[in-house]
Short mmCIF file of C-alpha atoms and ligand atoms in Angstrom, two decimals:
data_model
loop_
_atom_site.label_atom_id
_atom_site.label_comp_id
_atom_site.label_asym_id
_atom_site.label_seq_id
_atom_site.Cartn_x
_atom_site.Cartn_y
_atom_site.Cartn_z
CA UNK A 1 160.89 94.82 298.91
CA UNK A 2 161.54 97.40 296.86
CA UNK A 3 163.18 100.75 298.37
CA UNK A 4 163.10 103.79 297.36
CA UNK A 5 164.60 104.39 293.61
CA UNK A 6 168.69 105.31 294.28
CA UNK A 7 170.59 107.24 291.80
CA UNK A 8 172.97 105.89 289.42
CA UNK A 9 176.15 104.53 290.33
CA UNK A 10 179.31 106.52 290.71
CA UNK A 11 181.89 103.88 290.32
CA UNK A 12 182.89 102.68 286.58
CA UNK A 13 181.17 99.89 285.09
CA UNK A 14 182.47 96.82 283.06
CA UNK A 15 179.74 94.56 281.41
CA UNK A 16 181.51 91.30 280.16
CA UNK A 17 178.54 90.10 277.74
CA UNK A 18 177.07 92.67 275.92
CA UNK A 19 173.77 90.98 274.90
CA UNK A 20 169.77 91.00 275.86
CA UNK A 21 170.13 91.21 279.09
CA UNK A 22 173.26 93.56 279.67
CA UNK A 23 171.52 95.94 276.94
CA UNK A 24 168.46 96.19 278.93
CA UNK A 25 170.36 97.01 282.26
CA UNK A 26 172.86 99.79 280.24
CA UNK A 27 169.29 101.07 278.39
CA UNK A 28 168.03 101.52 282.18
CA UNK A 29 170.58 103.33 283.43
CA UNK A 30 171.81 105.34 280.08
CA UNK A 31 167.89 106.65 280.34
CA UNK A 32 168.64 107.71 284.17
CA UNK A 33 171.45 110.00 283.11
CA UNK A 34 174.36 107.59 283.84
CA UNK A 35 177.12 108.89 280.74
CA UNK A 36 178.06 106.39 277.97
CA UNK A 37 181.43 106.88 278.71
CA UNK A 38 181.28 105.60 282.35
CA UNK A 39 180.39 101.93 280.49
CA UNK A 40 182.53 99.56 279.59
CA UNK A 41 181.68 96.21 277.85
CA UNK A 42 183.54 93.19 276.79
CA UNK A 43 181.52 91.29 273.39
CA UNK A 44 183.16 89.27 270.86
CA UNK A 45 180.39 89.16 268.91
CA UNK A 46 180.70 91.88 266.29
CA UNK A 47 176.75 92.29 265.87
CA UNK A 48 176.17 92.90 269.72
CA UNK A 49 178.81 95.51 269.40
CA UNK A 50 176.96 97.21 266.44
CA UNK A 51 174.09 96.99 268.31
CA UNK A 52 175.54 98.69 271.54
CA UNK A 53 177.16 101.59 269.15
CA UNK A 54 173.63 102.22 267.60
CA UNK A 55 171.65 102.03 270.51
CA UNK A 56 173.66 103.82 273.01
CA UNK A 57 177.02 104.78 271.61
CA UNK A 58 178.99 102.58 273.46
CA UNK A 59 181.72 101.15 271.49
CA UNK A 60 182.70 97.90 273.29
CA UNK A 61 185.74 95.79 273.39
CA UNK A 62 186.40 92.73 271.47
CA UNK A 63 188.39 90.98 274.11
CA UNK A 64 189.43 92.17 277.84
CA UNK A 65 191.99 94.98 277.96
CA UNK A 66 193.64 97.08 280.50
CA UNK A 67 190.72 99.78 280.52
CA UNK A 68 188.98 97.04 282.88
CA UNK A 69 191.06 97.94 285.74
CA UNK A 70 189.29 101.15 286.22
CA UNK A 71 185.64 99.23 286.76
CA UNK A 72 184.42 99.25 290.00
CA UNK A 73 181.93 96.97 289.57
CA UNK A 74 181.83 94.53 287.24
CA UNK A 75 178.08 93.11 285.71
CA UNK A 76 178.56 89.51 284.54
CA UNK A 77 176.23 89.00 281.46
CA UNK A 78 177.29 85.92 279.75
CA UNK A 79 175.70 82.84 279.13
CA UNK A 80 176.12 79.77 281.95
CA UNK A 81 178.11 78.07 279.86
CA UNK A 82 180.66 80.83 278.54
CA UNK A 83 181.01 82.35 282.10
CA UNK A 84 183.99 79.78 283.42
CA UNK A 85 185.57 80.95 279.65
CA UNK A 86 185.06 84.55 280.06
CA UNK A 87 186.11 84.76 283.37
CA UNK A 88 189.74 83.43 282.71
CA UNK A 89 190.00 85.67 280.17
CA UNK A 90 188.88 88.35 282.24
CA UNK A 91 191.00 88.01 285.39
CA UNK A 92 193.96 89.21 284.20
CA UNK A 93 192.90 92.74 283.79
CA UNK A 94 190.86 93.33 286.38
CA UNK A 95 190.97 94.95 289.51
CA UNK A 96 191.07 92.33 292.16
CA UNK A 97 189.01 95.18 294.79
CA UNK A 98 185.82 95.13 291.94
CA UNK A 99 182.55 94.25 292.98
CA UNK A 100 181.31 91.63 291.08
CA UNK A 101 177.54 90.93 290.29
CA UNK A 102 176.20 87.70 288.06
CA UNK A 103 173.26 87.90 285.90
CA UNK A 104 173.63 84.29 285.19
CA UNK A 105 171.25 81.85 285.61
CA UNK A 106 172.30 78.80 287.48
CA UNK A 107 176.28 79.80 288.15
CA UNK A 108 176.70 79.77 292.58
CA UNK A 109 178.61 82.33 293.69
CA UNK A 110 181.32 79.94 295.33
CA UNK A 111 182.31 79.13 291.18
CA UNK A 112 182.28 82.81 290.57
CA UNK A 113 184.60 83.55 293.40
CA UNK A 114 186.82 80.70 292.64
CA UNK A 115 187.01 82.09 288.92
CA UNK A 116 187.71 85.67 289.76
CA UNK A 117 189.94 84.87 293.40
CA UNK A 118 187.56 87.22 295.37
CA UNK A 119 184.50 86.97 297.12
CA UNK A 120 182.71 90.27 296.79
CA UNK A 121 180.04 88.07 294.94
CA UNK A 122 176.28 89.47 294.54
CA UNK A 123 173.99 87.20 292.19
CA UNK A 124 170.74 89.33 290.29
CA UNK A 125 168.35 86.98 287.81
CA UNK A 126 166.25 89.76 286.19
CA UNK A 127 164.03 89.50 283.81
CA UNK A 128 163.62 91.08 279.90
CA UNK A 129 160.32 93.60 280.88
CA UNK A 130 163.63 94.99 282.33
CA UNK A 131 163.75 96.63 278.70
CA UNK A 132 160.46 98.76 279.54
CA UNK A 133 161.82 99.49 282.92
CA UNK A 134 159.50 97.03 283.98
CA UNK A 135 161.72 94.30 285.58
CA UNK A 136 161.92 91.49 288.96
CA UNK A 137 164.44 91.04 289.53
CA UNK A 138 165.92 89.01 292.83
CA UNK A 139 169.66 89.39 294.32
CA UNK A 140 171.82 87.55 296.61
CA UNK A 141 174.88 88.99 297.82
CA UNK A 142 177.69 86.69 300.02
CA UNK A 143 178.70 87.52 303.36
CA UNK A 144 182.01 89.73 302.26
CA UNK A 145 179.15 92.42 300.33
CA UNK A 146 178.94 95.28 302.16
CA UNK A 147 175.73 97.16 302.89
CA UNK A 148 177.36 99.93 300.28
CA UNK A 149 177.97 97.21 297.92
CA UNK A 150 174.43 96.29 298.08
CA UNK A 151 173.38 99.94 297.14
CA UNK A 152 175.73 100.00 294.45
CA UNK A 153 174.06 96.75 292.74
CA UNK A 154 170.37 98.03 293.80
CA UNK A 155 171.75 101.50 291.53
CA UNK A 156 172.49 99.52 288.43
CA UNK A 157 169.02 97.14 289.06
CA UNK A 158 166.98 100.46 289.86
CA UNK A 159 166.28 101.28 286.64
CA UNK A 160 165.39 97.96 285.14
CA UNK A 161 161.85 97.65 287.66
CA UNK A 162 161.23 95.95 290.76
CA UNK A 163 163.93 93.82 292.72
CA UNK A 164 164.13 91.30 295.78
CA UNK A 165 166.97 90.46 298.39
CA UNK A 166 166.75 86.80 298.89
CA UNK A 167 168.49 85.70 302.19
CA UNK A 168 169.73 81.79 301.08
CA UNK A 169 171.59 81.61 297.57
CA UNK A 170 169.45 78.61 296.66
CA UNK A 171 166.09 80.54 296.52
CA UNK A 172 167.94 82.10 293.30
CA UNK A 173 166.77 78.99 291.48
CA UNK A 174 163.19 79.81 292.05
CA UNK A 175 163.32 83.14 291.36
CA UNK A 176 165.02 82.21 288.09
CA UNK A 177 162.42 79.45 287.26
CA UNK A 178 159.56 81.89 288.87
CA UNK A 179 159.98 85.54 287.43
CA UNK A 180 163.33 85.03 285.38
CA UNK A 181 161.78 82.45 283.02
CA UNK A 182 158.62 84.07 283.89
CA UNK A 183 157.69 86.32 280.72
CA UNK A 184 157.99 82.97 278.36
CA UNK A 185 155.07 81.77 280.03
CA UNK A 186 153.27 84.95 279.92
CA UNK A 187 153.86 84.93 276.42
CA UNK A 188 152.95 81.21 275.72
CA UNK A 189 149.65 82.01 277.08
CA UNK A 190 149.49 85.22 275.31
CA UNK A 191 150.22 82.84 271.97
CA UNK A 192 147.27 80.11 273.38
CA UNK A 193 144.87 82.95 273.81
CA UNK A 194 145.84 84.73 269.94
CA UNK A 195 144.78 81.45 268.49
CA UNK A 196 142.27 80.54 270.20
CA UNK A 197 140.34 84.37 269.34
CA UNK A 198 141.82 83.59 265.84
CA UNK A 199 140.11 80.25 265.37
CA UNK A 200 136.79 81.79 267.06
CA UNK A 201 136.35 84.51 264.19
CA UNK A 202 138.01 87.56 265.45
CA UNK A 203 141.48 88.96 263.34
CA UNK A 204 144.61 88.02 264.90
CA UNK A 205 145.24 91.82 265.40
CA UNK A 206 142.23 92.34 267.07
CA UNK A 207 142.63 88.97 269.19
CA UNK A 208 146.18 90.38 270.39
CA UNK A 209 145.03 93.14 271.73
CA UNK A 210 141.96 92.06 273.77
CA UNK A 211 144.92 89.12 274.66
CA UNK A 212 147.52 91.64 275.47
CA UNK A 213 145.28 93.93 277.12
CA UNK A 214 143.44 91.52 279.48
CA UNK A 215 146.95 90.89 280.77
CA UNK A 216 147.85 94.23 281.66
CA UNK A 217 144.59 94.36 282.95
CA UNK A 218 144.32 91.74 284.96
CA UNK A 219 147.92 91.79 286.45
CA UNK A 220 147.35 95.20 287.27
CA UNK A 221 144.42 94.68 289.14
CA UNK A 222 146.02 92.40 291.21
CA UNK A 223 149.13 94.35 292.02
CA UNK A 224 146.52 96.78 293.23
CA UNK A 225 144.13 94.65 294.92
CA UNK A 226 144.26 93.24 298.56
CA UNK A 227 142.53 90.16 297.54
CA UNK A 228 144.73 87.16 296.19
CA UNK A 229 144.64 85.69 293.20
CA UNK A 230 142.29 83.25 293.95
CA UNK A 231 139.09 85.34 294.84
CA UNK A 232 139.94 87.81 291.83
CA UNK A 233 139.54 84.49 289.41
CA UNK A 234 136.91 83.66 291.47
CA UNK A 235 134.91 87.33 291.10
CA UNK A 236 135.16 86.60 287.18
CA UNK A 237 133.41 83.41 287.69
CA UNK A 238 130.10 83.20 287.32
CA UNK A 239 128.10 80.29 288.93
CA UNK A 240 127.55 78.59 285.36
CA UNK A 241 128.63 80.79 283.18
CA UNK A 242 131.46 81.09 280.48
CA UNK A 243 134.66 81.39 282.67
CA UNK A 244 133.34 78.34 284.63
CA UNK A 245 133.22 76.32 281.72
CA UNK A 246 137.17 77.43 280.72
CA UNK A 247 138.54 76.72 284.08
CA UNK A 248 137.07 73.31 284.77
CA UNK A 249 138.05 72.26 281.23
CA UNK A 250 141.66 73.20 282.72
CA UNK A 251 140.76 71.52 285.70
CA UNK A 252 140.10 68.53 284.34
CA UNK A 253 142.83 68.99 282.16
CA UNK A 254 145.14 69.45 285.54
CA UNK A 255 146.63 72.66 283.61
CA UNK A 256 147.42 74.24 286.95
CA UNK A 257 149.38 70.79 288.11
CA UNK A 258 151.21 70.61 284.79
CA UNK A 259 152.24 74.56 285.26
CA UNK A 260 153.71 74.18 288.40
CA UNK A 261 155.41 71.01 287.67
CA UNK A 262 156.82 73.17 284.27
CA UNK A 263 157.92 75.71 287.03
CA UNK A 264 159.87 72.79 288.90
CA UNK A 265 161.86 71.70 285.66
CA UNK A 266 162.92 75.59 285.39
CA UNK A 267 164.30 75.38 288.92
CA UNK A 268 165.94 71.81 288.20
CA UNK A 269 167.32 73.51 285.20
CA UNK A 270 169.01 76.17 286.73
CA UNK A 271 170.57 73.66 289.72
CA UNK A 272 172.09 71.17 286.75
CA UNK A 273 173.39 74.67 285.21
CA UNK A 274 175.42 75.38 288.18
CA UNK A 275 176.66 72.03 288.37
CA UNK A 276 177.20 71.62 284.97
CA UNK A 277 179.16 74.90 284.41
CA UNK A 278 180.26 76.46 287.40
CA UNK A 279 183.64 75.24 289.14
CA UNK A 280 184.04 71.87 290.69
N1 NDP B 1 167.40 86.44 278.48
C1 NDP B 1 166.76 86.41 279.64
O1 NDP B 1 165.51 86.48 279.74
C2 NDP B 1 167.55 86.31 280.91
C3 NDP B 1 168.89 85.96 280.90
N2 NDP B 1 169.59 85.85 282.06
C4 NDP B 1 170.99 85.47 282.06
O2 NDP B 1 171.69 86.49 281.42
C5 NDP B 1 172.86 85.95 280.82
C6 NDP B 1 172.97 86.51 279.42
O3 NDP B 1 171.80 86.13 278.71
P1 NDP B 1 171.36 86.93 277.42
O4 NDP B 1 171.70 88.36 277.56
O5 NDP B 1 169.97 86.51 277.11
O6 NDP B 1 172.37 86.24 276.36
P2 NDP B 1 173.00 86.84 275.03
O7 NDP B 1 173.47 85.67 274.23
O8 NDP B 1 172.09 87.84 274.42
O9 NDP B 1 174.27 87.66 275.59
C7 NDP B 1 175.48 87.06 276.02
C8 NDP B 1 176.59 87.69 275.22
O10 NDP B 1 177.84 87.32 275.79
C9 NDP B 1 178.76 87.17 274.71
N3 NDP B 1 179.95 86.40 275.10
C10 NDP B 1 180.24 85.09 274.84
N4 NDP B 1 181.47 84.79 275.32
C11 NDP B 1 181.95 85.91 275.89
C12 NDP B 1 183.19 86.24 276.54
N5 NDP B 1 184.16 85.32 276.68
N6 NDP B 1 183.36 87.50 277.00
C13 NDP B 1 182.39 88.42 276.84
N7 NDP B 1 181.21 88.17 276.22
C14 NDP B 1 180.99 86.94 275.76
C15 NDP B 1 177.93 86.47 273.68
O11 NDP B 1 178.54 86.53 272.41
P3 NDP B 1 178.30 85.26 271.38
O12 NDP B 1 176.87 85.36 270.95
O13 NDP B 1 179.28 85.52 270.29
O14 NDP B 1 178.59 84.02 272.17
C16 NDP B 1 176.62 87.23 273.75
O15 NDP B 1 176.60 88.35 272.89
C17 NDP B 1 172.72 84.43 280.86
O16 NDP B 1 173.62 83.91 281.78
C18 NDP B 1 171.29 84.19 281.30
O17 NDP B 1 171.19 83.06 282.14
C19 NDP B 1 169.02 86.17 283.26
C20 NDP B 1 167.72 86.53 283.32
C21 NDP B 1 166.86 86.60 282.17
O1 LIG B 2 166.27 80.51 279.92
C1 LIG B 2 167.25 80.85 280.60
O2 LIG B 2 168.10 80.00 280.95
C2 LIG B 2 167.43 82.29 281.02
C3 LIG B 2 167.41 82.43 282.50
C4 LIG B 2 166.08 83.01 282.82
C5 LIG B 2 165.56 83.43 281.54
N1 LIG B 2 166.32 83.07 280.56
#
């Protein structure tokens, strides 16, 4: 699990994608200290660059350039499908000793390494309470990553939250379709729960926040507790009262079956991404 919180990196970065997910890792480590100018990114799309000037003063490239020679480790942050793209355009210019590390859901580390001729290869899927420092995030590294190299990546994940070392690059689809997927589900229930208080009198405002609220409450009482899950739900309910009567209706409704079947299309997801996009 999680170690102690490193310091930032000292080795340039290069962030090809400069979207949600590379904006909440450059946030992270901008609000450790890390200087603006020790960040390079790579985004064609002029709105993400406006973005990264505004939030953080970074003013990134339109298309690869020589700069990304000096990038010691370079943070993959592009979509499944754009990575095979982005990579050739990429190569070129950059130095074939970088570390490389994949935010990319789906895309094995065998395609990366066959893109970018090297095989100093971690993979991280994160998720977006990365953006509140909040984060899970789990990494696999390949053999040829060095126990420095891991420390490296665990300095840029640091300041995002939590993170994981899996030990077999496949468990990288269930952490995507577990905790990186994760916060949509969170927030369908949060959506279920809205209406629900909506349609039973109370204002929508005031229905988010007792929604919101029992979240953090609950989740944090269970990252505290020593109990699991299962006798927490089972402290709230009362023999015949009002929480019984919700979770046999989702009994019967085989809500908990349907969930985890959801989470095993997520994980199916990510295994047709890789062989749909990543390298033959
Ligand atoms: N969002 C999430 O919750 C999570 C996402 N991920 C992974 O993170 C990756 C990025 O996702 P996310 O940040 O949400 O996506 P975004 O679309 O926000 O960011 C990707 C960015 O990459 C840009 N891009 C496209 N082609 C290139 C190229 N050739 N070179 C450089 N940049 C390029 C895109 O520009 P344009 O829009 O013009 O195409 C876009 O701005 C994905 O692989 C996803 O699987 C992982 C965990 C969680
Ligand atoms: O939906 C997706 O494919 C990405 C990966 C995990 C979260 N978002």
């Amino acid at each position: 699990m999680t170690a102690a919180a490193p310091s930032v990196p000292s080795t340039r970065l290069a962030f090809i994608g400069g979207g949600n997910m590379a904006s909440a890792l450059i946030g992270g480590l901008l609000a450790r200290g890390l200087e603006p100018a020790s960040i390079q990114v790579v985004e064609p799309f002029e709105g993400a660059r406006d973005r990264l000037r505004q939030q953080f003063g970074i003013a990134a490239a339109l298309a690869p350039e020589a700069a990304l020679a000096d990038a010691g480790l370079v943070v993959w942050a592009v979509k499944p499908q754009t990575f095979a793209e982005a990579a050739a355009q990429a190569r070129p210019f950059v130095d074939p000793g970088a570390l490389h590390l994949s935010v990319a859901a789906g895309i094995r580390s065998n395609s990366i390494g066959t893109w970018l001729g090297t095989t100093r290869v971690v993979r991280a899927m994160p998720n977006t309470p990365a953006l509140v420092g909040q984060g899970m995030t789990g990494l696999f590294a390949r053999d040829a990553v060095t126990a420095a190299d891991r420390a490296q990546v665990e300095q840029v994940i640091a300041p995002s939250g939590e993170w994981i070392w899996v030990d077999a690059e496949e468990q990288l689809d269930a952490v995507t379709a577990l905790s990186g997927s994760g916060p949509a589900y969170v927030f369908l229930f949060l959506e279920a729960m809205i209406q629900a208080g909506a349609e039973m009198g109370l204002a929508r405002e005031q229905a988010a926040r007792l929604a919101v609220g029992t979240f953090a409450g609950a989740t944090e009482l269970a990252r505290r507790s020593q109990e699991p899950p299962t006798v927490l739900r089972e402290r709230v309910t009362s023999k015949g009262g009002t929480t019984y009567a919700a979770i046999t209706s989702m009994q019967q409704d085989q809500v908990p079956a349907h969930f985890v079947k959801a989470l095993h299309a997520a994980r199916t997801r990510a295994r047709e991404l890789g062989d749909e996009f990543g390298s033959a």
